Short mmCIF file of C-alpha atoms in Angstrom, two decimals:
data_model
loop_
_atom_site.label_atom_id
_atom_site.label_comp_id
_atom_site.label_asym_id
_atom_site.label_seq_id
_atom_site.Cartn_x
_atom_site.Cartn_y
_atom_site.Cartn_z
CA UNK E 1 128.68 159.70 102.86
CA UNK E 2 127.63 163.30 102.49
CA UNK E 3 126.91 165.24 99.46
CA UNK E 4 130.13 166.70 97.60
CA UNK E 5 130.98 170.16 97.76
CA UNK E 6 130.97 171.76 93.91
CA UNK E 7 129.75 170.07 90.71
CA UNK E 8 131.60 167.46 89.32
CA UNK E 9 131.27 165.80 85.93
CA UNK E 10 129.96 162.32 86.28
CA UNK E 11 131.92 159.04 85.17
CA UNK E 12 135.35 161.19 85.58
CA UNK E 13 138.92 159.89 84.82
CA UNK E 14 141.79 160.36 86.80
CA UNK E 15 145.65 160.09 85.74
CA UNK E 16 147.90 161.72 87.94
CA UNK E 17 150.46 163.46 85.55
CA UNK E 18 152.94 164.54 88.42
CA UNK E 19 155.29 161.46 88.36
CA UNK E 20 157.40 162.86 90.89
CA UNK E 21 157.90 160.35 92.95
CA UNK E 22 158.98 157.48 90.66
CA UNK E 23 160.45 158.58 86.79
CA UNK E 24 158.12 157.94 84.09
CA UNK E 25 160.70 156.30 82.16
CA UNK E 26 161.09 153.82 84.86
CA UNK E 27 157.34 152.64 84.51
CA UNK E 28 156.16 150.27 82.64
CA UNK E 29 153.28 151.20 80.05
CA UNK E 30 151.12 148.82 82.15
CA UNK E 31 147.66 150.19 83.66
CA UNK E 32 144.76 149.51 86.22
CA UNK E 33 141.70 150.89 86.05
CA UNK E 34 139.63 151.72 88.70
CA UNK E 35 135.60 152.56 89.70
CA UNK E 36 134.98 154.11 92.76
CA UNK E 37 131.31 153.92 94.09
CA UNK E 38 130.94 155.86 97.42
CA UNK E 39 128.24 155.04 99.84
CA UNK E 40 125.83 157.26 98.69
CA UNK E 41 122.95 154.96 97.03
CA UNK E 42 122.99 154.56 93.53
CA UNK E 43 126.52 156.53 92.80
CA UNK E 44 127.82 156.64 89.54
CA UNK E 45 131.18 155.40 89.40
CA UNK E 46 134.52 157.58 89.23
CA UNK E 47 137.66 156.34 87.54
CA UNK E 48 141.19 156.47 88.31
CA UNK E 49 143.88 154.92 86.15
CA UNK E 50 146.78 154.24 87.78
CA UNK E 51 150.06 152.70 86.59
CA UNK E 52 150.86 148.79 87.63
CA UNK E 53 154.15 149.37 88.83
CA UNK E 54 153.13 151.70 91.63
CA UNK E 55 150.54 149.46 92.89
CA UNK E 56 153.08 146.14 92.64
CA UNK E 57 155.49 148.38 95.03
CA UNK E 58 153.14 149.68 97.13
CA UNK E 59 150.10 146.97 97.61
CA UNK E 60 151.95 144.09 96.38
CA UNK E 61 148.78 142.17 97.26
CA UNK E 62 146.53 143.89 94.86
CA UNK E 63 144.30 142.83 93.85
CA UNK E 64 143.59 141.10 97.28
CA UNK E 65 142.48 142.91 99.86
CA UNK E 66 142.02 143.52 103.65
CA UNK E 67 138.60 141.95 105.02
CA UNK E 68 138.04 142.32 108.96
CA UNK E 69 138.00 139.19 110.66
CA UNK E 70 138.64 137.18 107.28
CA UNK E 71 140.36 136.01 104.90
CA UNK E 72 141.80 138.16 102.06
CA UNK E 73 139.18 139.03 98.88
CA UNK E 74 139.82 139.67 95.72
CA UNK E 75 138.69 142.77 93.96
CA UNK E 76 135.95 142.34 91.75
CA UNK E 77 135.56 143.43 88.23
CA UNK E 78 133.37 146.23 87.59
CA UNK E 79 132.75 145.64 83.94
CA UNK E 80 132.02 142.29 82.33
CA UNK E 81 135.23 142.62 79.63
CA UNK E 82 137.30 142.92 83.32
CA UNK E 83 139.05 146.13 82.42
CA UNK E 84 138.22 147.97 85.87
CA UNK E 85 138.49 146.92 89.51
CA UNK E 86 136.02 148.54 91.88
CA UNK E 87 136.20 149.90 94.75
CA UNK E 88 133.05 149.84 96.98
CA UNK E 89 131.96 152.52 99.83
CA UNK E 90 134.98 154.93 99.89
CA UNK E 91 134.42 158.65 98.75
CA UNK E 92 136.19 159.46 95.28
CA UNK E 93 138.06 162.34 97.52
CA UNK E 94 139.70 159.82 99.75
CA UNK E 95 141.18 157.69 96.60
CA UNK E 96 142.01 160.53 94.48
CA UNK E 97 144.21 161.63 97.50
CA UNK E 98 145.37 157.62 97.66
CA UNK E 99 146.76 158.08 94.09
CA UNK E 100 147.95 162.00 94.97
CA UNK E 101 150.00 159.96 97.19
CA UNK E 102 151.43 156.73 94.88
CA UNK E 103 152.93 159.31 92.32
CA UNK E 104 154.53 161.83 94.78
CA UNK E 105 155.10 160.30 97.61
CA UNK E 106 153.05 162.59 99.87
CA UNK E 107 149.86 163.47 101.90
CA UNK E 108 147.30 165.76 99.96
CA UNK E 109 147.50 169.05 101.46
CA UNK E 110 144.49 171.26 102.12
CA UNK E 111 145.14 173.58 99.03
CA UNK E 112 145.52 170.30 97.21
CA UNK E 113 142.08 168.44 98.58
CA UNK E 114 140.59 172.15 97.54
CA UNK E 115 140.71 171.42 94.09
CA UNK E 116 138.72 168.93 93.66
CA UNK E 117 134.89 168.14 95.15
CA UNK E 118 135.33 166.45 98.57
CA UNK E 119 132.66 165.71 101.77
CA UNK E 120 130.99 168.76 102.96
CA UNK E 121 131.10 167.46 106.38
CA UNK E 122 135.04 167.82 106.19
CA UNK E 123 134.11 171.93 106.07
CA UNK E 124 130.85 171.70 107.90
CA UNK E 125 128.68 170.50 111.13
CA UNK E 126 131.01 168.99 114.11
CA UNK E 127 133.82 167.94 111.84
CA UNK E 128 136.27 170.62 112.72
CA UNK E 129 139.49 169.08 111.82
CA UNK E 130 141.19 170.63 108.78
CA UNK E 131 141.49 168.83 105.66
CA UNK E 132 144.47 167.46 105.24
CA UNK E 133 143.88 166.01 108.61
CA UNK E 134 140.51 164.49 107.83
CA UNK E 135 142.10 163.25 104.84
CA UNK E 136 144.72 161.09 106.76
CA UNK E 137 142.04 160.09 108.68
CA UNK E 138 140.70 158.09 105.82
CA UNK E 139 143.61 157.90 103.86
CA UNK E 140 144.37 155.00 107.00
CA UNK E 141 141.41 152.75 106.27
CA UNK E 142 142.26 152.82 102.43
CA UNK E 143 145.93 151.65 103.15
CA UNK E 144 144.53 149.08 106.01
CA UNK E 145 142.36 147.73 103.55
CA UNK E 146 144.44 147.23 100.56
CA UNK E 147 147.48 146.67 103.13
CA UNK E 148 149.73 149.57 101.69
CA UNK E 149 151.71 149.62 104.97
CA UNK E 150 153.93 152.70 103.73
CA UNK E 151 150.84 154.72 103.65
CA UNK E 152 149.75 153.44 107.03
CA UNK E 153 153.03 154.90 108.38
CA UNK E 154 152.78 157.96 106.55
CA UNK E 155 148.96 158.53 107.83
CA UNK E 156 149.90 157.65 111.13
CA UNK E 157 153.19 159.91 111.69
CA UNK E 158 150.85 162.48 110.18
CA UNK E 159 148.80 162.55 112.90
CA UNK E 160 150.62 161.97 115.42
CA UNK E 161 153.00 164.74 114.73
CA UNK E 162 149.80 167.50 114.18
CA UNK E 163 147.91 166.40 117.70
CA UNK E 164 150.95 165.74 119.70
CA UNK E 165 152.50 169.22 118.15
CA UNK E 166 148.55 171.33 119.30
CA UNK E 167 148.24 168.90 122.47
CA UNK E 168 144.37 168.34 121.65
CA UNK E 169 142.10 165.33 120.95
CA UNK E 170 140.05 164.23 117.58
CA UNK E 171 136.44 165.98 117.95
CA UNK E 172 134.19 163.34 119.29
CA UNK E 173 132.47 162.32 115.74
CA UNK E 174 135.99 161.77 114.13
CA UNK E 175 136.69 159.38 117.13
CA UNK E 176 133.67 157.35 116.90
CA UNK E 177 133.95 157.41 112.93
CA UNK E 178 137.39 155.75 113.34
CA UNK E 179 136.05 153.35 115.82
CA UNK E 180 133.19 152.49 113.30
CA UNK E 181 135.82 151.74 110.75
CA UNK E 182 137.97 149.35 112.82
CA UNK E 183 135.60 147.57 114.78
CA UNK E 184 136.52 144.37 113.69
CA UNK E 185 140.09 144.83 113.21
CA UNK E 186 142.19 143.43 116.46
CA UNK E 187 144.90 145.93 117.96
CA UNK E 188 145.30 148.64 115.05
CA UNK E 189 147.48 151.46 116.11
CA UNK E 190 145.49 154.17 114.73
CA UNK E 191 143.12 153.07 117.75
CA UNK E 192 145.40 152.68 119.85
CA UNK E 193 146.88 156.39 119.31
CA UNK E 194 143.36 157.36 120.22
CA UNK E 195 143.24 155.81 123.01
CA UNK E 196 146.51 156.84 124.35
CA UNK E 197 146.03 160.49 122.90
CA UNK E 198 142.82 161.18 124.95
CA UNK E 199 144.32 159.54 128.12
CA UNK E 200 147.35 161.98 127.98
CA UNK E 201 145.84 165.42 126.47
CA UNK E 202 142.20 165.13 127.37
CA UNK E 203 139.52 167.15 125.79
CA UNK E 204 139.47 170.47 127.36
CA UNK E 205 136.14 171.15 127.10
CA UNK E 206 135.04 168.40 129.24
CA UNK E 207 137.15 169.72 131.50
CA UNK E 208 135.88 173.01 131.78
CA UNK E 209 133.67 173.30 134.73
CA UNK E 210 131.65 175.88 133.76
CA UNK E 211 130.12 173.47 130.67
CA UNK E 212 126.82 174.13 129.34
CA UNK E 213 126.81 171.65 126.62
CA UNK E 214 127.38 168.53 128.67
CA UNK E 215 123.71 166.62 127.16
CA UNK E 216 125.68 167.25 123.28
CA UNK E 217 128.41 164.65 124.38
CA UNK E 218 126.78 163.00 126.63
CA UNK E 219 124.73 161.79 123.73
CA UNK E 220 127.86 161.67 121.34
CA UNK E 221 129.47 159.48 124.07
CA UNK E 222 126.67 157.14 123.78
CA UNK E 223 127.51 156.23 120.11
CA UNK E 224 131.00 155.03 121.08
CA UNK E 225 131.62 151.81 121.71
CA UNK E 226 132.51 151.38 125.90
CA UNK E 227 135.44 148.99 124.57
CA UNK E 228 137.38 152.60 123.65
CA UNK E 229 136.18 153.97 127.31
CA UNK E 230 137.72 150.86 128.96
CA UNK E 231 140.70 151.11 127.18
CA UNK E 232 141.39 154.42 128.57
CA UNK E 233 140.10 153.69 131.68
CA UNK E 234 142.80 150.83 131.71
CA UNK E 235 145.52 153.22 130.61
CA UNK E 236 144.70 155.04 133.74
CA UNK E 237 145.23 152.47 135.87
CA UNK E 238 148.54 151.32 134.05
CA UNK E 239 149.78 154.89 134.85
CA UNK E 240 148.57 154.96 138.42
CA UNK E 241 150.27 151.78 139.51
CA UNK E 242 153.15 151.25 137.35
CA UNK E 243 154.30 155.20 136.75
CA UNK E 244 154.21 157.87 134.50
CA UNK E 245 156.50 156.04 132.06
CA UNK E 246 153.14 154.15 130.54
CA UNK E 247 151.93 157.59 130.10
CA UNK E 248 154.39 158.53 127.20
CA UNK E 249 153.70 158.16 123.79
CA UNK E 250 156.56 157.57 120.90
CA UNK E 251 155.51 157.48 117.44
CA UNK E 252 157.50 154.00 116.48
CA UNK E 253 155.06 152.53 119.00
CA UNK E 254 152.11 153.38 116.25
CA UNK E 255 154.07 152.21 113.09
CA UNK E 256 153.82 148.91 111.56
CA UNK E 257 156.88 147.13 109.97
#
């Protein structure tokens, strides 16, 4: 994970004071705690604290959670007293916008992301999504992996509402990110929206004729696993022979239950 943009103070705690979405009076007094470690090597730790009954209605498996292609694991301690769960190789942004979420109910906008340090790659380099985009983006794999399917929903018809609306494709580094991320989860709509969005808007720059920059994804490309190329490759040939109709895309068709 890249550097973070800004200074932060180390060993931070979080408590989101904006109980919107649920009343605080309806809450128990009841608490988790949290360490986040990101993937850079060596991170220190930030906390969140969030309250119990948000987490029982939400991820009603916690503290299980999501392994690809196994069984369920349980979060481990952090601290030897077991006050603290962590959370391994996800960017402090990414969960503080997981727990922007739990108390209101909604995504993290961009003027919301802004006030706190996030990836500089989400500003910077080939990422050119905006924010809040990028944001769902990982907001997905959080909620995949501690099986929050509301968020899952709410990240999904997210982004399928913003690319659908500007009829253009994920830049070529988000796309092989995601893949990275779900390669060994079987048939996850986020995926398969990627699959089905590329097949139906295409990138126009490949499709300019006049490109100059070809060798840039023709080496991008290479990083992508050729599972994702077959699968458009096969949507193509569903359209083709069995009409446009497997060419349309609905939103339910990306939402779990």
């Amino acid at each position: 994970m890249a550097d973070q943009v800004g200074t932060a103070r180390k060993d931070r705690t979080i408590v989101n004071q904006g109980l919107n979405y649920l009343s605080f009076h309806m809450m128990s007094s009841k608490m988790v705690h949290f360490e986040v470690f990101p993937w850079r090597p060596n991170p220190d730790p930030v906390k969140f604290i969030i309250h119990k009954d948000l987490l029982d209605r939400y991820a009603p498996d916690f503290p299980y959670f999501r392994v690809a292609g196994g069984p369920p694991t349980q979060l481990k301690s952090s601290s030897d007293d077991g006050e603290a769960y962590r959370y391994d190789y996800c960017d402090p942004a990414v969960f503080r916008g997981f727990v922007h979420w739990l108390y209101t109910g909604k995504l993290p906008t961009a003027d919301d992301i802004r006030k706190f340090p996030y990836p500089r790659e989400w500003d910077e380099g080939k990422e050119n999504e905006p924010l809040a985009v990028n944001m769902a983006f990982e907001l997905y794999i959080v909620a995949l992996e501690l099986k929050v399917l509301a968020l899952n929903n709410a990240t999904m018809s997210f982004l399928f509402d913003y690319y659908t609306e500007w009829q253009i494709v994920p830049s070529m580094d988000r796309i092989r990110s995601v893949i990275h991320d779900l390669e060994d989860y079987e048939d996850e709509p986020l995926e398969n929206f990627l699959v089905d969005i590329c097949y139906r808007v295409g990138d126009k720059n490949l499709a300019d004729t006049r490109m100059t920059n070809w060798k840039e994804y023709m080496d991008m490309s290479l990083n992508i696993d050729t599972s994702f190329l077959l699968a458009i490759y096969r949507r193509h040939c569903m359209v083709r022979l069995n009409g446009e109709e497997f060419a349309e895309m609905n939103k339910e068709d990306y939402l779990v239950e």
